Each structure stands twice: as structure tokens, then as C-alpha cells.
Coordinates of C-alpha atoms and ligand atoms in Angstrom, one line a residue:
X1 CA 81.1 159.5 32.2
X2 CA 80.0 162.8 33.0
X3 CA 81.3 164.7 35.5
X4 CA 78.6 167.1 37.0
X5 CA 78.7 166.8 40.3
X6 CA 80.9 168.8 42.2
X7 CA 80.4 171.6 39.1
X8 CA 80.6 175.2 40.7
X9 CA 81.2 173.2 44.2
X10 CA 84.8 173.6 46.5
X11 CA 87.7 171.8 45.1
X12 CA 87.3 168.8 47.3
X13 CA 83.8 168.3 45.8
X14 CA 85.0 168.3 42.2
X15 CA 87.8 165.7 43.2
X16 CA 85.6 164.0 45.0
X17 CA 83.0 164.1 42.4
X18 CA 84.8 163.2 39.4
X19 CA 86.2 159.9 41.3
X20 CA 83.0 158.5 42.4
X21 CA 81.5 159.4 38.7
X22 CA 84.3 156.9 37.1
X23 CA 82.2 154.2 35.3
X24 CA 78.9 155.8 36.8
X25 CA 75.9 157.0 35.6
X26 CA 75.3 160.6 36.5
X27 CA 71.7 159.8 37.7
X28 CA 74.1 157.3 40.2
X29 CA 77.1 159.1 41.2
X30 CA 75.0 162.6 42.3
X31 CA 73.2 160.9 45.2
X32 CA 76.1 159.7 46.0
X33 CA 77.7 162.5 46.5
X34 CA 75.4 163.8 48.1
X35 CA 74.7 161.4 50.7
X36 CA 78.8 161.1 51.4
X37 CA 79.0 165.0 52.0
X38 CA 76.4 164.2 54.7
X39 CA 78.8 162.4 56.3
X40 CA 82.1 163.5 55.1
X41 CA 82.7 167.1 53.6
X42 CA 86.4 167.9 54.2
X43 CA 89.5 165.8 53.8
X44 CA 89.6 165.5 57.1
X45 CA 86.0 164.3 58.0
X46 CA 86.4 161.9 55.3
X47 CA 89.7 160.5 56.5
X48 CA 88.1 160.2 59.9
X49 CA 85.2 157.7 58.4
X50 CA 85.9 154.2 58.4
X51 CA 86.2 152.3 54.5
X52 CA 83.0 150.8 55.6
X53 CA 80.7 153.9 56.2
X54 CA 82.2 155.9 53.0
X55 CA 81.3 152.4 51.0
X56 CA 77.8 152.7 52.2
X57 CA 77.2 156.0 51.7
X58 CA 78.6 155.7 47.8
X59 CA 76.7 152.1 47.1
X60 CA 75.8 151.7 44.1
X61 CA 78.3 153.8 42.3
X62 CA 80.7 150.9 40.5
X63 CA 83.5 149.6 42.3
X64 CA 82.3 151.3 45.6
X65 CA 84.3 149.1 47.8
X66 CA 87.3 150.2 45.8
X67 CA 86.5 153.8 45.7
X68 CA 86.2 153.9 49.0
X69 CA 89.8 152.7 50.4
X70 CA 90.8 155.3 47.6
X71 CA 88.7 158.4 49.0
X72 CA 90.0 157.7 52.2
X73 CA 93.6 157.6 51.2
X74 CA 93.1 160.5 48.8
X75 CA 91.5 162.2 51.9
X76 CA 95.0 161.2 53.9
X77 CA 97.2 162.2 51.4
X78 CA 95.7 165.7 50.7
X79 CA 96.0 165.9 54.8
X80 CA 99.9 164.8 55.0
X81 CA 101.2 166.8 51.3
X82 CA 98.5 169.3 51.1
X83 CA 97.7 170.6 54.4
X84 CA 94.1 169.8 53.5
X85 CA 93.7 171.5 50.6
X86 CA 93.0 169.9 46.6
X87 CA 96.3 171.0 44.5
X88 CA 95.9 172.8 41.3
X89 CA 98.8 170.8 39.5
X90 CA 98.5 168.4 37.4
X91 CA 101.2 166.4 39.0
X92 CA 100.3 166.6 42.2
X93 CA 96.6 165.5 40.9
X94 CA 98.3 162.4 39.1
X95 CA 100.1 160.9 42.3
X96 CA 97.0 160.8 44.2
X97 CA 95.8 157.3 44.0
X98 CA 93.4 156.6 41.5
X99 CA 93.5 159.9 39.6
X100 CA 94.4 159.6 36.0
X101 CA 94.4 162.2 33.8
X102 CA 91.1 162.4 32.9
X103 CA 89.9 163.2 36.4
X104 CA 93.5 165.7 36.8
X105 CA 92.0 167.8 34.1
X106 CA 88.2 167.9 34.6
X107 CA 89.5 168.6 38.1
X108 CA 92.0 171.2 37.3
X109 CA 89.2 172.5 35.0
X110 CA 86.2 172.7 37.0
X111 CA 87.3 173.6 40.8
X112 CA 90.5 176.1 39.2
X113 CA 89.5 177.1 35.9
X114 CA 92.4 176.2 34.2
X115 CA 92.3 175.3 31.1
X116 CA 92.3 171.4 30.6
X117 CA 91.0 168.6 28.8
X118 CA 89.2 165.7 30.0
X119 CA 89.3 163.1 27.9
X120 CA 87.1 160.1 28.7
X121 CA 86.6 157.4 26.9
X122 CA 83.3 158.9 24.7
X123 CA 85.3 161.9 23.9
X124 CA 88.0 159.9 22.4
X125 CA 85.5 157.1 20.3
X126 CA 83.5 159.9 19.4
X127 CA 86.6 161.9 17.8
X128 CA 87.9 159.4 16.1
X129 CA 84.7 158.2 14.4
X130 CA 83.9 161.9 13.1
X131 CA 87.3 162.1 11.7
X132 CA 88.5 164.5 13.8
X133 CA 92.0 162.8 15.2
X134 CA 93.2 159.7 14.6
X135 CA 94.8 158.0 18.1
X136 CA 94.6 154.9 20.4
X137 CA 94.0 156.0 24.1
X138 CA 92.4 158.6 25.5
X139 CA 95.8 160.1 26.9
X140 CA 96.5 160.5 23.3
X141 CA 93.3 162.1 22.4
X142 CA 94.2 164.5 25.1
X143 CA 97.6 165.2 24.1
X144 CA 96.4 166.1 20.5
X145 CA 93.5 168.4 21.8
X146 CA 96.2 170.1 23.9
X147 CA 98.4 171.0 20.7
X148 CA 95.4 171.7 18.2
X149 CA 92.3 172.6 20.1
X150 CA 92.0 176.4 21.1
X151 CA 92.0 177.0 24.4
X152 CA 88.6 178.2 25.1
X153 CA 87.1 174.7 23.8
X154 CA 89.5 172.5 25.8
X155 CA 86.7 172.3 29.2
X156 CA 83.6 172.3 26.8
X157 CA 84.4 169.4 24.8
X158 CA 83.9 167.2 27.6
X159 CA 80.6 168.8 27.9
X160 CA 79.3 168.9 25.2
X161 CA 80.8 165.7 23.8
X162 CA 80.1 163.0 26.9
X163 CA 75.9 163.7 26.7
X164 CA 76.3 163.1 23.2
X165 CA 77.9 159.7 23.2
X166 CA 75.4 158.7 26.1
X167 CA 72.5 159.6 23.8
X168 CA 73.6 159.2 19.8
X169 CA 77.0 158.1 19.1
X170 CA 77.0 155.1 21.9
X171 CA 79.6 152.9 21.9
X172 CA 77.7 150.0 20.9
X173 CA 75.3 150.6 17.8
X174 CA 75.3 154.5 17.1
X175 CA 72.0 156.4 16.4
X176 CA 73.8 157.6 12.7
X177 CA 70.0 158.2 11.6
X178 CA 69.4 160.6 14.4
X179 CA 72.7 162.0 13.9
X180 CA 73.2 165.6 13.5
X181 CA 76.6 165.6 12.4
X182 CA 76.3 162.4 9.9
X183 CA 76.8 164.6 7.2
X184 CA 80.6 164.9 8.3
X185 CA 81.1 162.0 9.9
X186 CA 83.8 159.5 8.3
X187 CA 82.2 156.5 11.0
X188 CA 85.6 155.4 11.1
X189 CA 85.5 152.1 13.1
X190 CA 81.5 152.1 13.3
X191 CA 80.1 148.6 12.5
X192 CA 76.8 148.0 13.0
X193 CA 74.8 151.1 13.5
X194 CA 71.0 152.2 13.9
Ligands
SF4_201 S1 77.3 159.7 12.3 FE1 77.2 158.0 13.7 S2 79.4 157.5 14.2 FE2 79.3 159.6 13.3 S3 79.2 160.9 15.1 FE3 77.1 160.5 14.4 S4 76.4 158.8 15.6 FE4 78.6 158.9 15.8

């Protein structure tokens, strides 16, 4: 997953944005967006629309009928905790339903510029095949990247990483021929490969 679409938008957009891109192709999830902030730009707009309309508006993103009673109750609870607004704590990120850590940071990241790491799932195969960590979920990739990974990379690893796995080191089969980091790469857990 890449998260691109509410990049250099208003917090909502980011939130917004990163949820619908969960499990979705970019080329999917932008549209989307786009065609929900037609209908439904605010909180408040969007907790006005009925499960129904926000589902067609997001089909075919996966799990549309799902994200959809979530973006309405997201939109609701940023209404009743927030006064409307996205919060910029990690916390308050995490009780919102549906938002794991991964979309916390990216959204802490990309609507507040603070520093955070999103994690997703090619971020943390692609790590631990180069070498780099060694862990079993993506919430521990991200806690090791918090403690050794300077600052300044914690936002661009996500970018830089996530286009990578989509193109060379996919989850099934890598493109180690076409690889420009082979060289270092230990290919820890790679089976078969191209
Ligand atoms: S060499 Fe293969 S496993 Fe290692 S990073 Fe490159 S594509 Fe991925």
C-alpha cells in the first residue's frame, strides 16, 4: 500500500486517504477519493451521507462496504471528541476505528509533519529480506525503526520502500535479477525468486 492520496491535502484527506488505500491499489484508491470528496469533504458532510452512498462512491477499493460504516463512524467520532478536527496524537489516531498504526503514523506524518513511521506490510518483508532488522509484525518493524532509524528517514522509508516492493522485491517471486540492492541483500526468507 501506498499512501498518496491525501499527500499535501487537509488532515481529513490524509485520514481519509490512507484508510480507503488499506489493501488498495493506488491506481484504485485515488479515484476514490476523489469521487467521495465530491460528495463528502468534511467530517461533518461525510457523517451526514448514508453507509450506502459513501460505499458507492469508494467501490472498488477492497472491503468498501466495510470501509464505509468505518468512514462514517470515524467521521462521528472526530465530530463528538474532536470538534471536527483530525487529532495529531498517536493515541487519539489509534482509538478511531479501524486505524492501526500504520495509518496513525503515515497520518501523523503526512497531514502534521511529525515524524513517524509507517510501516506496512512491504516495508517490513522488504527489511527483513535485505537484512536490515530481524522481527515478526509490522508493529515491530516500526518499533525498531523508531529506536535506530534517524529521524529524517522515518516518513521516507515508506516512500521510497512501498513502490519498490510493488515493482522488484514482491511478495511473491522477487525480481532479485533486476535488483539493485542484490549485492547486499541476505534474501532471508526469499524462496523462489525471478
Ligand atoms: S535481492 Fe531480491 S529479496 Fe533482496 S531486496 Fe532485492 S528483490 Fe528483494
Amino acid at each position: 500500500m501506498e499512501v498518496v492520496a491525501g499527500r499535501g491535502g487537509d488532515a481529513f484527506g490524509v485520514l481519509v486517504g490512507t484508510l480507503l488505500s488499506l489493501r488498495t491499489r493506488d491506481e484504485t484508491t485515488l479515484p476514490a477519493c476523489r469521487r467521495l470528496r465530491a460528495i463528502a469533504s468534511t467530517p461533518q458532510a461525510l457523517a451526514g451521507q448514508g453507509v450506502q452512498a459513501i460505499a458507492k462512491a469508494i467501490y472498488p477499493v477492497a472491503f468498501y462496504r466495510v470501509k464505509a460504516r468505518r468512514l462514517k463512524a470515524v467521521a462521528r467520532l472526530l465530530l463528538e471528541r474532536h470538534g471536527g478536527a483530525v487529532p495529531d496524537d498517536l493515541d487519539a489516531l489509534l482509538a478511531l476505528p479501524g486505524v492501526g498504526r500504520k495509518t496513525a503514523n503515515l497520518t501523523l506524518g503526512l497531514a502534521f509533519g511529525i515524524p513517524a513511521v509507517g510501516v506496512d506490510i512491504h516495508v517490513h518483508r522488504i527489511l527483513n529480506r535485505l537484512g536490515a532488522l530481524s522481527s515478526r509484525t509490522p508493529d515491530q518493524t516500526e518499533r525498531l525503526l523508531r529506536a535506530h532509524l534517524p529521524r529524517r528517514w522515518w516518513l521516507r522509508v515508506n516512500a521510497i520502500l512501498v513502490p519498490f516492493g510493488q515493482a522488484i522485491c514482491t511478495p511473491q517471486s522477487p525480481w532479485c535479477s533486476r535488483c539493485p540492492v542484490a549485492a547486499a541483500c541476505r534474501r532471508a526468507g526469499v524462496g523462489r525468486r525471478r
